[in-house]
XYZ file of N, CA and C in Angstrom:
711
model
N 18.911 1.630 -5.823
C 17.950 2.339 -5.187
C 17.955 3.005 -3.974
N 17.564 4.247 -3.933
C 17.832 5.185 -2.639
C 16.423 5.938 -2.329
N 15.337 5.419 -1.394
C 14.745 6.301 -1.372
C 14.474 7.906 -0.887
N 13.777 8.510 -1.129
C 13.796 10.283 -0.874
C 13.634 10.212 0.645
N 14.005 11.617 1.185
C 14.357 11.638 2.177
C 12.802 11.000 2.970
N 12.719 10.418 4.189
C 11.340 10.192 4.663
C 10.244 11.282 4.818
N 9.484 11.322 4.430
C 7.940 12.293 4.173
C 8.244 13.089 5.489
N 7.564 14.157 5.658
C 7.902 15.158 6.967
C 6.389 14.634 7.651
N 6.174 14.140 8.547
C 4.777 13.870 9.043
C 4.824 13.927 10.766
N 3.739 14.036 10.976
C 3.514 14.031 12.666
C 2.863 13.118 13.158
N 3.210 12.691 14.391
C 2.855 11.735 15.239
C 3.560 10.823 15.913
N 3.476 10.385 16.580
C 4.546 9.321 17.758
C 5.299 8.717 16.468
N 5.216 8.165 15.403
C 5.688 7.318 14.767
C 6.533 8.018 13.147
N 6.180 9.143 13.301
C 7.016 10.063 12.142
C 8.374 9.537 12.217
N 8.882 9.168 10.842
C 9.939 8.843 10.729
C 10.270 7.486 10.221
N 9.081 6.722 10.580
C 9.091 4.808 10.929
C 8.780 4.756 9.192
N 9.232 3.647 8.635
C 9.177 3.632 6.995
C 8.747 2.065 7.291
N 7.554 1.893 6.601
C 6.865 0.376 6.873
C 6.545 0.120 4.994
N 7.021 -1.164 4.790
C 6.203 -1.600 3.464
C 5.451 -2.753 3.814
N 4.189 -2.163 3.289
C 3.366 -3.178 3.457
C 2.883 -4.374 1.864
N 2.911 -5.346 2.478
C 2.842 -6.397 1.383
C 1.650 -7.527 1.913
N 0.867 -7.062 1.873
C -0.635 -7.808 2.031
C -1.541 -7.377 0.987
N -3.072 -7.833 1.251
C -4.402 -7.311 0.931
C -5.506 -7.571 1.449
N -6.586 -6.879 1.086
C -7.401 -7.080 2.140
C -7.519 -6.277 3.350
N -7.602 -7.469 4.384
C -7.747 -6.361 5.852
C -6.594 -6.851 6.511
N -6.227 -7.918 7.203
C -5.063 -7.958 8.510
C -4.197 -7.306 8.152
N -3.079 -7.584 7.403
C -1.893 -6.992 6.786
C -2.185 -5.311 6.764
N -3.098 -5.251 5.555
C -3.229 -3.736 5.533
C -3.821 -2.539 6.871
N -4.629 -3.601 7.435
C -5.141 -2.793 9.222
C -3.846 -2.469 9.788
N -3.198 -3.223 9.905
C -1.917 -2.918 10.658
C -1.151 -1.841 10.213
N -1.338 -1.798 8.955
C -0.015 -0.769 8.374
C -0.785 0.442 8.651
N -2.273 0.165 8.129
C -2.963 1.605 8.352
C -2.908 2.121 9.585
N -2.603 1.399 10.710
C -2.973 2.092 12.157
C -1.441 2.745 12.365
N -0.498 1.989 11.728
C 0.878 2.847 11.910
C 0.918 4.086 11.129
N 0.264 4.203 9.793
C 0.158 5.322 9.261
C -0.910 6.356 9.635
N -1.671 5.812 10.382
C -2.285 7.097 11.109
C -1.750 7.379 12.468
N -0.840 7.287 12.672
C 0.415 7.785 13.747
C 1.546 8.207 13.013
N 1.496 8.478 12.215
C 2.656 9.120 11.275
C 3.608 8.386 10.981
N 3.607 7.104 10.675
C 4.559 6.209 9.819
C 4.401 6.225 8.353
N 5.625 6.304 7.659
C 5.188 6.266 5.860
C 4.904 5.022 5.459
N 4.360 4.559 4.794
C 3.777 3.328 4.501
C 3.792 3.448 2.903
N 4.524 2.383 2.613
C 4.591 1.990 1.031
C 4.150 0.716 0.848
N 3.150 0.895 0.365
C 2.290 -0.621 -0.156
C 2.323 -1.020 -1.136
N 2.423 -2.407 -1.259
C 2.975 -2.965 -2.314
C 1.640 -3.501 -2.730
N 1.476 -3.647 -4.193
C 0.231 -4.517 -4.898
C 0.498 -4.848 -6.397
N -0.176 -6.084 -6.803
C -0.174 -6.345 -7.890
C -0.342 -5.738 -9.071
N 0.217 -5.312 -10.240
C -0.258 -4.782 -11.058
C -1.588 -5.034 -11.823
N -2.109 -6.165 -11.708
C -3.330 -6.225 -12.275
C -4.651 -6.177 -11.212
N -4.712 -5.069 -11.106
C -6.083 -4.744 -10.395
C -5.946 -4.251 -8.854
N -4.385 -4.545 -8.703
C -4.079 -4.387 -7.439
C -5.022 -5.070 -6.138
N -5.001 -4.081 -4.894
C -5.845 -4.961 -4.256
C -6.848 -5.313 -4.446
N -7.277 -5.941 -4.042
C -8.940 -6.792 -4.186
C -9.471 -5.982 -3.257
N -9.012 -5.331 -2.232
C -10.205 -4.499 -1.739
C -10.768 -3.225 -2.395
N -9.960 -3.245 -3.711
C -10.355 -1.699 -4.163
C -11.433 -1.719 -4.858
N -12.306 -3.158 -4.967
C -13.455 -3.273 -5.504
C -14.270 -4.008 -4.647
N -14.209 -3.967 -3.321
C -14.488 -4.834 -2.533
C -16.129 -3.923 -1.896
N -17.238 -4.486 -2.076
C -18.625 -3.852 -1.451
C -18.720 -2.622 -2.342
N -19.442 -1.655 -1.628
C -20.002 -0.629 -2.061
C -18.696 0.698 -2.909
N -19.078 1.220 -4.173
C -18.327 1.546 -4.788
C -18.561 2.867 -4.922
N -17.447 3.829 -5.167
C -18.247 5.477 -5.335
C -18.077 5.822 -6.871
N -18.228 6.856 -7.438
C -18.529 7.403 -8.671
C -17.520 6.924 -9.412
N -16.145 6.715 -9.326
C -15.151 6.143 -9.508
C -14.923 4.844 -9.662
N -15.517 4.421 -9.167
C -15.479 2.553 -9.359
C -14.697 2.031 -8.206
N -14.276 2.865 -7.096
C -13.222 2.411 -6.064
C -14.247 2.411 -4.990
N -13.777 1.313 -4.060
C -14.489 0.892 -2.994
C -14.086 2.020 -2.112
N -15.131 2.171 -1.017
C -15.171 3.018 0.053
C -13.930 2.770 0.917
N -14.721 1.565 1.431
C -13.679 0.549 2.123
C -12.282 0.792 1.662
N -11.588 0.643 0.402
C -10.361 0.838 0.231
C -10.124 2.272 0.651
N -10.502 3.338 0.289
C -9.995 4.568 0.757
C -10.294 4.774 2.239
N -10.753 4.131 2.735
C -11.004 4.112 4.499
C -9.416 3.157 4.962
N -9.170 1.974 4.375
C -8.189 1.131 4.673
C -6.906 1.721 4.150
N -6.600 2.365 3.171
C -5.313 2.429 2.531
C -5.602 4.269 2.826
N -5.480 5.158 3.529
C -5.430 6.544 3.963
C -4.344 6.597 4.280
N -3.496 7.627 4.016
C -1.716 7.721 4.304
C -1.245 6.967 3.811
N -1.266 5.984 2.783
C -0.391 5.246 2.005
C 0.549 5.543 1.011
N 1.125 5.103 0.219
C 1.724 5.556 -1.221
C 1.927 3.872 -1.454
N 1.531 3.803 -2.644
C 1.369 2.628 -3.523
C 2.263 2.486 -4.632
N 2.839 1.050 -4.671
C 4.026 0.483 -5.803
C 3.369 -0.757 -6.364
N 3.290 -0.880 -7.868
C 2.698 -1.664 -8.209
C 3.912 -2.801 -8.672
N 3.780 -4.062 -8.264
C 4.955 -5.127 -8.482
C 4.147 -6.276 -8.671
N 4.726 -7.138 -9.294
C 4.242 -8.500 -9.839
C 5.603 -9.414 -8.943
N 5.034 -9.762 -7.736
C 6.279 -10.663 -6.934
C 6.759 -11.439 -7.673
N 6.168 -12.467 -8.451
C 6.394 -13.523 -9.183
C 7.560 -13.577 -9.734
N 7.977 -11.910 -10.451
C 9.458 -11.561 -11.647
C 10.384 -10.861 -10.445
N 11.692 -11.972 -10.753
C 12.931 -11.505 -10.374
C 12.808 -10.268 -9.935
N 13.061 -9.125 -11.093
C 13.374 -7.844 -10.872
C 12.430 -6.810 -9.916
N 11.120 -7.552 -9.767
C 10.370 -7.033 -8.550
C 10.646 -7.655 -7.215
N 11.148 -8.754 -7.128
C 11.514 -9.141 -5.727
C 12.995 -8.239 -5.459
N 13.748 -8.091 -6.517
C 14.866 -7.221 -6.076
C 14.687 -6.048 -5.857
N 13.144 -5.629 -6.170
C 13.448 -4.198 -6.012
C 12.544 -4.120 -4.105
N 11.954 -5.278 -3.818
C 11.742 -5.247 -2.741
C 12.515 -5.367 -1.571
N 13.536 -6.272 -2.123
C 14.833 -6.295 -1.701
C 15.778 -4.829 -0.906
N 15.766 -4.037 -2.063
C 16.206 -3.050 -2.176
C 15.551 -2.033 -1.048
N 14.343 -2.074 -1.241
C 13.417 -1.302 -0.663
C 13.715 -1.401 1.055
N 13.634 -2.852 1.510
C 13.313 -3.521 2.588
C 15.464 -3.062 3.588
N 16.151 -2.503 2.754
C 17.628 -2.340 3.314
C 16.807 -0.793 4.156
N 16.124 -0.138 3.517
C 16.032 1.329 4.230
C 14.945 0.891 5.173
N 14.098 0.016 5.203
C 12.791 0.199 5.919
C 12.819 -0.325 7.348
N 12.023 0.347 8.354
C 12.043 -0.052 9.776
C 11.196 -1.718 9.634
N 10.064 -1.301 9.120
C 9.027 -2.439 9.187
C 8.497 -3.201 8.226
N 8.332 -4.332 7.861
C 7.731 -4.683 6.898
C 6.564 -5.848 7.197
N 5.383 -5.570 6.500
C 4.250 -6.542 7.362
C 3.609 -7.040 5.818
N 3.353 -8.396 6.102
C 3.103 -9.539 5.038
C 2.040 -10.372 5.745
N 0.767 -10.720 4.780
C -0.087 -11.507 5.297
C -0.434 -12.571 4.278
N 0.690 -12.971 3.810
C 0.761 -13.969 2.857
C 0.532 -15.608 3.246
N 0.190 -16.316 2.852
C 0.491 -18.243 3.018
C 1.657 -18.296 3.475
N 1.991 -18.988 4.546
C 3.657 -19.435 4.856
C 4.161 -20.228 3.920
N 5.451 -19.585 3.523
C 6.125 -20.146 2.826
C 6.396 -18.914 1.481
N 5.019 -18.262 1.336
C 5.427 -17.345 0.253
C 6.149 -16.304 -0.012
N 6.635 -15.945 0.850
C 7.964 -14.922 0.948
C 8.924 -15.755 0.894
N 9.210 -16.636 1.075
C 10.659 -17.838 0.934
C 10.851 -18.032 -0.092
N 9.800 -18.330 -0.624
C 9.470 -18.809 -2.407
C 10.013 -17.458 -3.277
N 9.706 -16.467 -2.747
C 10.158 -15.152 -3.629
C 11.302 -14.902 -3.417
N 12.034 -15.622 -2.269
C 13.558 -15.022 -1.825
C 13.164 -13.802 -1.051
N 12.332 -13.506 -0.190
C 12.197 -12.352 0.442
C 11.724 -12.797 2.065
N 11.874 -13.984 2.681
C 12.015 -14.583 3.962
C 12.899 -13.677 4.785
N 12.710 -13.773 6.064
C 13.659 -13.292 6.887
C 14.736 -13.582 7.040
N 15.246 -14.800 6.367
C 17.293 -14.961 6.802
C 17.141 -14.336 5.501
N 16.747 -13.640 4.533
C 17.251 -12.886 3.318
C 16.871 -11.345 3.588
N 16.018 -10.890 3.846
C 16.011 -9.462 4.366
C 16.665 -9.292 5.611
N 16.551 -9.590 6.952
C 17.231 -9.453 8.018
C 18.585 -9.683 7.511
N 19.396 -10.388 7.065
C 20.644 -10.335 6.798
C 21.338 -9.630 5.969
N 20.551 -8.891 5.303
C 20.699 -7.324 4.795
C 20.457 -6.071 5.714
N 19.401 -6.467 6.295
C 18.932 -5.602 7.322
C 18.628 -5.932 8.493
N 19.591 -5.769 9.430
C 19.555 -6.771 10.637
C 18.123 -6.042 11.892
N 18.314 -4.566 11.390
C 17.224 -3.817 12.259
C 15.820 -3.854 11.787
N 15.295 -5.011 10.908
C 14.253 -4.869 10.120
C 13.415 -5.754 10.684
N 12.115 -5.319 11.211
C 11.351 -6.147 11.992
C 9.881 -6.103 10.833
N 9.590 -7.498 10.841
C 8.926 -8.347 10.425
C 7.766 -8.780 10.927
N 6.731 -8.236 10.412
C 5.255 -8.874 10.986
C 4.419 -9.555 9.845
N 4.567 -10.815 10.502
C 3.808 -11.868 9.253
C 2.451 -12.447 9.965
N 1.399 -12.160 9.096
C 0.003 -12.109 9.400
C -0.571 -13.725 8.861
N -1.234 -14.827 8.993
C -1.532 -15.886 9.002
C -2.867 -16.643 9.617
N -3.146 -17.500 8.689
C -4.452 -17.983 9.471
C -4.132 -19.030 10.901
N -2.916 -19.596 10.865
C -2.495 -20.428 11.690
C -1.385 -20.615 12.148
N -0.399 -19.292 11.764
C 0.898 -19.370 12.183
C 1.587 -19.773 10.952
N 3.442 -19.659 11.329
C 4.223 -19.820 10.315
C 4.807 -21.257 10.432
N 4.487 -21.785 11.580
C 4.437 -23.358 12.201
C 3.416 -24.218 12.349
N 3.904 -25.125 12.330
C 2.702 -26.569 12.979
C 1.790 -27.053 12.037
N 0.982 -27.846 12.188
C 0.313 -28.757 11.624
C -0.955 -28.201 10.236
N -1.198 -26.961 10.944
C -1.957 -26.373 9.971
C -1.637 -25.155 9.150
N -0.444 -24.681 9.345
C 0.279 -23.780 8.978
C 0.122 -23.416 7.320
N -0.239 -24.628 6.522
C -0.634 -24.528 4.954
C -1.722 -24.651 4.700
N -2.750 -24.592 5.476
C -4.040 -24.251 5.111
C -4.541 -22.796 5.358
N -5.424 -22.836 4.300
C -5.782 -21.152 4.106
C -6.274 -20.559 5.343
N -6.065 -19.434 5.817
C -7.124 -18.937 6.514
C -7.918 -17.544 6.803
N -8.481 -17.667 6.981
C -9.668 -16.351 6.715
C -10.335 -16.193 8.213
N -10.359 -14.469 8.113
C -10.830 -14.359 9.697
C -12.024 -15.268 10.246
N -13.043 -15.221 9.185
C -14.394 -15.967 9.710
C -14.102 -17.430 9.987
N -13.142 -18.065 9.807
C -12.679 -19.505 9.805
C -12.120 -19.301 11.752
N -11.525 -18.251 11.497
C -10.456 -17.741 12.866
C -11.343 -17.587 13.804
N -12.916 -16.997 13.934
C -13.773 -16.746 14.808
C -14.028 -17.709 15.380
N -14.278 -18.595 14.663
C -14.834 -20.129 14.851
C -13.959 -20.992 15.814
N -12.581 -20.973 15.184
C -11.475 -21.647 15.769
C -11.129 -21.185 17.232
N -11.034 -19.694 17.406
C -10.864 -19.213 18.364
C -11.814 -18.911 19.494
N -13.090 -19.322 18.917
C -14.056 -19.864 19.964
C -15.224 -18.787 20.442
N -15.113 -17.655 19.209
C -15.936 -16.297 19.154
C -16.995 -16.759 18.691
N -17.494 -17.562 17.825
C -18.637 -17.663 17.133
C -19.651 -18.529 17.848
N -18.715 -19.395 19.220
C -19.653 -19.984 19.836
C -20.338 -19.382 20.805
N -19.601 -17.935 21.002
C -20.133 -17.333 22.103
C -21.488 -16.321 21.099
N -21.460 -16.210 19.998
C -22.636 -15.384 19.372
C -23.755 -16.361 18.779
N -23.839 -17.601 19.217
C -24.841 -18.348 18.864
C -25.641 -18.555 19.752
N -27.041 -19.115 19.482
C -28.026 -19.498 20.690
C -28.271 -20.932 20.388
N -28.757 -21.904 21.690
C -28.453 -23.236 21.626
C -29.446 -23.381 20.327
N -29.116 -24.426 19.545
C -29.936 -25.002 18.773
C -29.937 -24.394 17.081
N -29.026 -23.352 17.258
C -28.971 -22.329 15.852
C -27.555 -22.266 15.726
N -27.436 -22.183 13.968
C -26.319 -22.213 13.505
C -25.693 -20.368 14.195
N -24.344 -20.451 14.442
C -23.763 -19.107 15.241
C -23.835 -17.842 14.019
N -23.879 -16.837 14.839
C -24.037 -15.348 13.829
C -22.815 -14.701 14.098
N -22.564 -14.228 12.574
C -21.524 -13.524 12.236
C -21.410 -12.423 12.793
N -20.335 -11.811 13.878
C -20.530 -10.654 14.478
C -20.993 -9.499 13.596
N -20.509 -9.600 11.996
C -21.101 -8.286 11.406
C -20.066 -7.780 10.741
N -18.723 -7.604 11.386
C -17.334 -7.184 10.705
C -16.563 -7.651 10.731
N -15.593 -7.764 10.196
C -14.227 -8.570 10.052
C -13.387 -8.688 11.217
N -14.228 -8.978 12.641
C -13.495 -9.082 13.947
C -12.137 -9.811 13.879
N -11.940 -11.285 13.195
C -10.765 -11.682 13.485
C -9.620 -11.264 12.792
N -10.064 -10.457 11.649
C -8.822 -9.693 11.087
C -7.781 -8.466 11.906
N -8.956 -8.066 12.327
C -8.835 -6.997 13.101
C -8.283 -7.200 14.222
N -8.256 -7.844 15.076
C -7.976 -8.426 16.643
C -6.596 -8.871 16.044
N -6.233 -9.685 14.798
C -4.980 -10.336 14.751
C -3.832 -8.971 14.305
N -4.508 -8.026 13.387
C -3.657 -6.786 12.976
C -3.320 -6.049 14.337
N -4.236 -5.517 15.237
C -3.792 -5.229 16.220
C -2.968 -5.989 17.272
N -2.874 -7.194 17.459
C -2.072 -7.612 17.997
C -0.760 -7.606 17.350
N -0.542 -7.870 15.954
C 0.225 -7.300 15.331
C 0.940 -6.204 15.509
N 0.275 -5.088 15.444
C 0.846 -4.161 16.032
C 1.749 -3.944 17.129
N 0.752 -4.510 18.256
C 1.276 -4.768 19.252
C 2.589 -5.063 19.382
N 2.946 -6.163 18.949
C 4.385 -6.495 18.766
C 5.171 -5.732 17.909
N 5.009 -5.276 17.002
C 6.054 -4.149 16.079
C 6.429 -3.168 17.493
N 5.322 -2.720 17.852
C 6.210 -1.411 19.143
C 7.086 -2.240 19.880
N 6.462 -3.447 20.411
C 7.465 -4.356 21.676
C 8.629 -4.414 20.585
N 8.729 -4.776 19.221
C 10.113 -4.968 18.604
C 10.938 -3.655 18.545
N 10.016 -2.805 18.012
C 10.613 -1.643 18.353
C 11.365 -1.008 19.307
N 10.816 -1.360 20.448
C 11.481 -0.998 21.718
C 12.888 -1.826 22.119
N 12.798 -3.113 21.376
C 13.664 -4.368 21.431
C 15.058 -3.709 20.963
N 14.455 -3.216 19.234
C 15.830 -2.915 18.670
C 16.397 -1.727 19.001
N 15.882 -0.853 19.726
C 16.327 0.104 20.524
C 17.118 -0.057 21.559
N 16.973 -0.798 22.341
C 17.736 -1.432 23.475
C 19.136 -2.507 23.053
N 18.852 -2.801 21.809
C 20.062 -3.579 21.293
C 21.076 -2.793 20.621
N 20.747 -1.621 20.407
C 21.439 -0.755 19.445
C 23.206 -0.962 20.170
N 23.896 -1.308 19.083
C 25.655 -1.161 19.523
C 26.209 -1.119 18.490
N 27.591 -1.324 18.532
C 28.542 -1.117 17.528
C 28.646 -1.862 16.538
N 28.219 -3.099 16.769
C 27.767 -4.176 15.586
C 26.372 -4.475 15.116
N 25.591 -3.669 15.787
C 24.369 -3.354 15.216
C 24.142 -2.130 15.409
N 24.158 -0.828 14.540
C 24.011 0.363 14.865
C 22.580 0.788 14.903
N 21.733 -0.283 14.274
C 20.321 0.332 14.080
C 19.301 -0.538 15.107
N 20.088 -1.447 15.882
C 19.529 -2.588 16.839
C 19.228 -3.740 16.089
N 18.478 -4.380 16.913
C 18.111 -5.761 15.967
C 16.558 -6.166 15.933
N 16.480 -6.158 14.762
C 14.835 -6.369 14.478
C 14.769 -8.051 15.084
N 13.132 -8.318 14.909
C 12.142 -9.742 15.232
C 11.359 -9.495 14.309
N 10.960 -11.074 14.279
C 9.851 -11.429 13.265
C 8.539 -11.764 14.282
N 7.567 -11.237 13.704
C 6.423 -11.302 14.748
C 5.585 -12.177 14.050
N 4.814 -12.876 14.942
C 4.688 -14.371 14.128
C 2.588 -14.271 14.683
N 1.706 -13.316 14.019
C 0.407 -13.376 14.643
C -0.550 -14.665 13.812
N -1.230 -15.586 14.094
C -2.559 -16.370 14.026
C -3.736 -15.959 14.217
N -4.415 -15.589 12.991
C -5.633 -15.028 13.268
C -6.285 -16.120 14.026
N -6.215 -17.015 14.253
C -7.233 -17.627 15.358
C -6.638 -17.690 16.979
N -5.173 -17.452 16.930
C -4.688 -17.182 18.036
C -5.019 -15.840 18.365
N -5.247 -14.787 17.789
C -5.587 -13.633 18.222
C -6.882 -13.492 18.606
N -8.186 -14.302 17.955
C -9.088 -14.354 18.807
C -9.468 -14.749 19.867
N -8.777 -16.010 20.163
C -8.583 -16.829 21.464
C -8.164 -16.506 22.307
N -7.061 -15.318 22.448
C -6.433 -14.354 23.253
C -7.612 -13.679 23.992
N -8.861 -13.329 23.302
C -9.841 -12.208 23.546
C -10.896 -13.194 24.188
N -10.701 -13.827 24.478
C -12.098 -15.107 25.088
C -12.093 -15.474 26.739
N -11.099 -14.210 27.395
C -11.351 -13.956 28.204
C -11.294 -15.311 29.047
N -12.337 -15.655 30.106
C -11.878 -16.751 31.001
C -12.982 -18.042 30.486
N -13.178 -18.055 29.176
C -13.791 -19.143 28.644
C -13.137 -20.697 29.001
N -11.955 -20.520 28.723
C -11.267 -22.119 29.156
C -11.230 -22.486 30.306
N -10.793 -21.486 31.248
C -10.352 -21.710 32.358
C -11.790 -21.930 33.310
N -12.804 -21.317 32.931
C -14.186 -21.824 33.516
C -14.261 -23.316 33.180
N -14.014 -24.086 32.064
C -14.343 -25.047 31.533
C -13.246 -26.073 32.561
N -12.286 -25.617 32.395
C -11.199 -26.566 32.826
C -11.667 -26.647 34.124
N -11.826 -25.330 34.774
C -12.229 -25.417 36.520
C -13.376 -26.168 37.062
N -14.408 -25.771 36.056
C -15.713 -26.091 36.521
C -16.376 -26.889 35.907
N -16.231 -27.356 34.477
C -17.213 -27.811 33.061
C -17.884 -26.830 32.972
N -17.466 -25.570 32.908
C -18.971 -24.475 32.781
C -18.649 -23.881 31.385
N -19.752 -24.471 30.635
C -19.817 -23.865 28.995
C -20.703 -22.479 28.995
N -19.907 -21.879 28.846
C -20.787 -20.205 28.630
C -21.968 -20.463 27.527
């Protein structure tokens, strides 16, 4: 397979090809941010119903979520059942010509499909992979399901939105997912800079990297002086 020439687009990321293998918020938000600045995004969805965000919350007259339309703008979709070998092979062939791959499955899922970094980057050393999960790709919590609302509690944000003696209040938007997505985009941009700096005869496209973003760590990173104040003064904000 060879994809047609990269679509003509404007923006600082024009010419960048991104494969999005995620659903709902964290992975798709990162890909959408890249698409907003000119990147070509190919979104892979399951054949049966596609990304659940298509039917999330308020639906328009065609039965499609307005949220989906906002989250998936400037993207092209491809339906693949990743449990099938043929679909896995299509992803591997797409990844050969991609610059970035974004996924937010549970740790180990991509490896189980034969789509881990060891496989994809062996074929395309310049490929950058962004992996977003609840607790990261390693560590004692890696296999636990992770959601933005849990990450907001683990990262300390829910404590700050609470009142004494009352249950913490949700911020009102999926801030945990969004913060992780933005951290991932920052990681992609740094990895692109690294790739440009490592171009050589042995690596004509430079060297890609794997970016491991945990939802709870992204939230925690935005907690300002919360922990240092407690460590230095025993102060609980």
